[in-house]
Amino acid sequence: VHLVHSRDGIDWQRELPDQPLIPLLGHGHWDSGMVWAKPPIPMGDDLYIYYTGSNMSHQYQMMNDETLDQRQIGLGIIRRGRLVGYHAGEAEGELLTRPFMLTAGQLFLNADASGGEIKAAVAQGNGKPVPGLGKEDFTPISGDGLELPMVWGEPGKLAELVGQRIRLRIAVRTGAIYGLQMGQR
């Protein structure tokens, strides 16, 4: 089972061609031959992916020591909004967003930096840094959450930019970013 997407329902692309969403577990497992899945079901902060597996391959070859086709139901669980993300190792990685219209005074990340750190800076749509909203003003994120608040030292400074086009420069070390949202708390 691979993660695919289409903008028009006709042309489909695999997100990670070499990395299945639900991998075959290999020789000896009930789902070693093939797996197929239904769409994810939201359950609180998670997505439940029920799938069926078999120890027989598409070519009718048994993939374990059994002589009969085994079919069972499995469950894969992934946190909401985390099907695809930007991952950085020990060497810091940086993500620069496209310019976007800021419509609310607060920003939140769906991210996991429990083993590292995330910092961010705000720039105008043309890339010019915004004083008071640089990486040095940002309170580093070092946790794991679906709605981690992005906080700069000067309260209310970001809210002054509502209605303007901005860009974010987000630096990540030993962590992952899955999503960005605007809103109020």
Coordinates of N, CA, C and O in Angstrom, one line a residue, residues 50-117:
Y50 N -7.4 0.4 8.4 CA -7.6 -1.1 8.5 C -7.2 -1.6 7.1 O -7.5 -1.1 6.1
Y51 N -6.5 -2.7 7.2 CA -6.0 -3.4 5.9 C -6.2 -4.9 6.0 O -6.2 -5.4 7.1
T52 N -6.2 -5.5 4.9 CA -6.3 -6.9 4.7 C -5.0 -7.4 4.2 O -4.4 -6.7 3.3
G53 N -4.5 -8.5 4.7 CA -3.2 -9.0 4.2 C -3.3 -10.5 4.0 O -4.2 -11.2 4.4
S54 N -2.4 -11.0 3.2 CA -2.4 -12.4 2.8 C -0.9 -12.9 2.7 O 0.0 -12.1 2.5
N55 N -0.7 -14.2 3.0 CA 0.6 -14.7 2.9 C 0.9 -15.2 1.5 O 2.0 -15.8 1.2
M56 N 0.0 -15.0 0.6 CA 0.2 -15.4 -0.8 C 0.4 -14.1 -1.7 O -0.2 -13.1 -1.5
S57 N 1.4 -14.2 -2.6 CA 1.7 -13.1 -3.4 C 0.8 -13.0 -4.6 O -0.1 -13.8 -4.8
H58 N 0.9 -11.9 -5.4 CA 0.0 -11.7 -6.6 C 0.3 -12.8 -7.6 O -0.6 -13.1 -8.4
Q59 N 1.4 -13.5 -7.5 CA 1.7 -14.6 -8.4 C 1.4 -15.9 -7.8 O 1.8 -17.0 -8.3
Y60 N 0.5 -15.9 -6.8 CA 0.0 -17.2 -6.1 C 1.2 -18.0 -5.5 O 1.1 -19.2 -5.5
Q61 N 2.2 -17.3 -5.0 CA 3.3 -18.0 -4.4 C 3.2 -17.8 -2.9 O 2.9 -16.6 -2.4
M62 N 3.3 -18.8 -2.1 CA 3.2 -18.7 -0.6 C 4.5 -18.1 -0.1 O 5.6 -18.4 -0.5
M63 N 4.3 -17.1 0.7 CA 5.5 -16.3 1.2 C 5.9 -16.7 2.6 O 6.6 -16.0 3.3
N64 N 5.4 -17.8 3.1 CA 5.8 -18.3 4.4 C 5.7 -19.9 4.3 O 5.5 -20.4 3.3
D65 N 5.8 -20.6 5.4 CA 5.9 -22.0 5.4 C 4.5 -22.7 5.4 O 4.4 -23.9 5.4
E66 N 3.4 -21.9 5.4 CA 2.1 -22.4 5.4 C 1.8 -23.0 4.0 O 2.3 -22.6 3.0
T67 N 0.8 -23.9 4.0 CA 0.4 -24.4 2.7 C -1.0 -23.9 2.3 O -1.4 -24.1 1.2
L68 N -1.7 -23.1 3.2 CA -2.9 -22.5 2.9 C -2.8 -21.0 2.9 O -2.0 -20.4 3.6
D69 N -3.6 -20.4 2.0 CA -3.7 -18.9 2.0 C -4.3 -18.4 3.3 O -5.4 -18.8 3.7
Q70 N -3.5 -17.6 4.0 CA -4.0 -16.9 5.2 C -4.4 -15.5 4.9 O -3.6 -14.8 4.3
R71 N -5.6 -15.1 5.3 CA -6.0 -13.7 5.2 C -6.5 -13.2 6.5 O -7.3 -13.9 7.2
Q72 N -6.0 -12.1 6.9 CA -6.3 -11.5 8.2 C -6.5 -10.0 8.0 O -6.2 -9.4 7.0
I73 N -7.0 -9.4 9.0 CA -7.2 -7.9 9.1 C -6.2 -7.3 10.0 O -6.0 -7.8 11.1
G74 N -5.5 -6.3 9.6 CA -4.6 -5.6 10.4 C -5.0 -4.1 10.6 O -5.9 -3.6 9.9
L75 N -4.3 -3.5 11.5 CA -4.6 -2.1 11.8 C -3.3 -1.3 11.9 O -2.4 -1.6 12.6
G76 N -3.2 -0.2 11.1 CA -2.1 0.7 11.1 C -2.6 2.0 11.7 O -3.7 2.4 11.4
I77 N -1.9 2.6 12.6 CA -2.3 3.9 13.3 C -1.2 4.9 13.0 O 0.0 4.6 13.2
I78 N -1.6 6.1 12.5 CA -0.7 7.2 12.3 C -1.4 8.4 12.9 O -2.6 8.6 12.8
R79 N -0.6 9.4 13.4 CA -1.2 10.6 13.9 C -1.7 11.4 12.8 O -1.2 11.5 11.7
R80 N -2.8 12.1 13.1 CA -3.5 13.0 12.2 C -2.5 14.0 11.5 O -1.7 14.6 12.2
G81 N -2.6 14.1 10.2 CA -1.8 15.1 9.5 C -0.4 14.7 9.3 O 0.5 15.5 8.9
R82 N 0.0 13.4 9.5 CA 1.4 13.0 9.5 C 1.7 11.9 8.4 O 2.6 11.2 8.5
L83 N 0.9 12.0 7.3 CA 1.2 11.0 6.3 C 2.5 11.4 5.5 O 3.2 10.5 5.0
V84 N 2.8 12.7 5.4 CA 4.0 13.2 4.7 C 4.5 14.3 5.5 O 3.8 15.1 6.1
G85 N 5.9 14.4 5.6 CA 6.5 15.5 6.3 C 7.9 15.8 5.8 O 8.4 15.1 5.0
Y86 N 8.4 16.9 6.4 CA 9.8 17.3 6.1 C 10.6 16.8 7.3 O 10.4 17.3 8.4
H87 N 11.6 16.0 7.1 CA 12.4 15.4 8.2 C 13.8 15.9 8.1 O 14.4 16.0 7.0
A88 N 14.4 16.2 9.3 CA 15.8 16.7 9.3 C 16.5 15.8 10.4 O 16.0 15.5 11.4
G89 N 17.8 15.5 10.1 CA 18.6 14.7 11.1 C 19.4 15.7 12.0 O 18.9 16.8 12.3
E90 N 20.5 15.3 12.4 CA 21.4 16.1 13.3 C 21.9 17.3 12.6 O 22.1 18.3 13.3
A91 N 22.1 17.3 11.3 CA 22.5 18.5 10.6 C 21.2 19.3 10.3 O 20.2 18.8 9.9
E92 N 21.2 20.6 10.7 CA 20.0 21.4 10.6 C 19.5 21.5 9.1 O 20.3 21.7 8.2
G93 N 18.2 21.3 8.9 CA 17.6 21.5 7.6 C 16.7 22.8 7.7 O 16.3 23.2 8.8
E94 N 16.5 23.4 6.5 CA 15.7 24.6 6.5 C 14.6 24.5 5.5 O 14.8 24.0 4.4
L95 N 13.4 24.9 5.8 CA 12.3 25.0 4.9 C 11.9 26.4 4.7 O 11.7 27.1 5.7
L96 N 11.7 26.8 3.5 CA 11.3 28.2 3.2 C 9.9 28.1 2.5 O 9.8 27.4 1.4
T97 N 8.9 28.6 3.1 CA 7.6 28.6 2.5 C 7.4 29.5 1.3 O 8.2 30.5 1.2
R98 N 6.5 29.2 0.5 CA 6.1 30.2 -0.5 C 5.4 31.3 0.2 O 4.9 31.2 1.3
P99 N 5.3 32.5 -0.5 CA 4.6 33.6 0.1 C 3.1 33.2 0.3 O 2.5 32.6 -0.6
F100 N 2.5 33.6 1.4 CA 1.1 33.3 1.7 C 0.5 34.4 2.5 O 1.2 35.2 3.2
M101 N -0.8 34.6 2.4 CA -1.5 35.6 3.1 C -1.8 35.2 4.5 O -2.3 34.2 4.8
L102 N -1.3 36.0 5.5 CA -1.5 35.8 6.9 C -2.9 36.2 7.2 O -3.2 37.4 7.1
T103 N -3.8 35.3 7.6 CA -5.2 35.6 7.9 C -5.5 35.6 9.4 O -6.7 35.8 9.7
A104 N -4.6 35.2 10.2 CA -4.9 35.1 11.7 C -3.6 35.5 12.4 O -2.5 35.4 11.8
G105 N -3.7 35.9 13.6 CA -2.5 36.4 14.4 C -1.7 35.3 15.0 O -0.7 35.7 15.7
Q106 N -2.0 34.0 14.9 CA -1.2 33.0 15.5 C -0.9 31.9 14.4 O -1.8 31.6 13.6
L107 N 0.2 31.3 14.6 CA 0.6 30.1 13.7 C 0.9 28.9 14.6 O 1.4 29.1 15.7
F108 N 0.6 27.7 14.0 CA 0.8 26.5 14.8 C 1.4 25.5 13.9 O 1.1 25.4 12.7
L109 N 2.3 24.6 14.4 CA 2.9 23.6 13.7 C 2.4 22.2 14.1 O 2.2 22.0 15.3
N110 N 2.3 21.3 13.2 CA 2.1 19.9 13.5 C 3.5 19.4 13.3 O 4.0 19.3 12.1
A111 N 4.2 19.1 14.4 CA 5.6 18.7 14.3 C 6.0 17.8 15.4 O 5.4 17.7 16.4
D112 N 7.2 17.2 15.2 CA 7.8 16.4 16.2 C 9.3 16.8 16.3 O 10.1 16.4 15.5
A113 N 9.6 17.5 17.4 CA 10.9 17.9 17.7 C 11.3 17.4 19.0 O 12.1 18.1 19.7
S114 N 10.7 16.3 19.5 CA 11.0 15.8 20.8 C 12.5 15.4 21.0 O 13.0 15.4 22.1
G115 N 13.2 15.1 19.9 CA 14.6 14.8 20.0 C 15.5 15.9 19.5 O 16.7 15.7 19.4
G116 N 14.9 17.0 19.2 CA 15.7 18.1 18.6 C 15.1 19.5 18.9 O 14.6 19.8 20.0
E117 N 15.0 20.3 17.8 CA 14.6 21.7 18.0 C 14.1 22.3 16.6 O 14.7 21.9 15.6

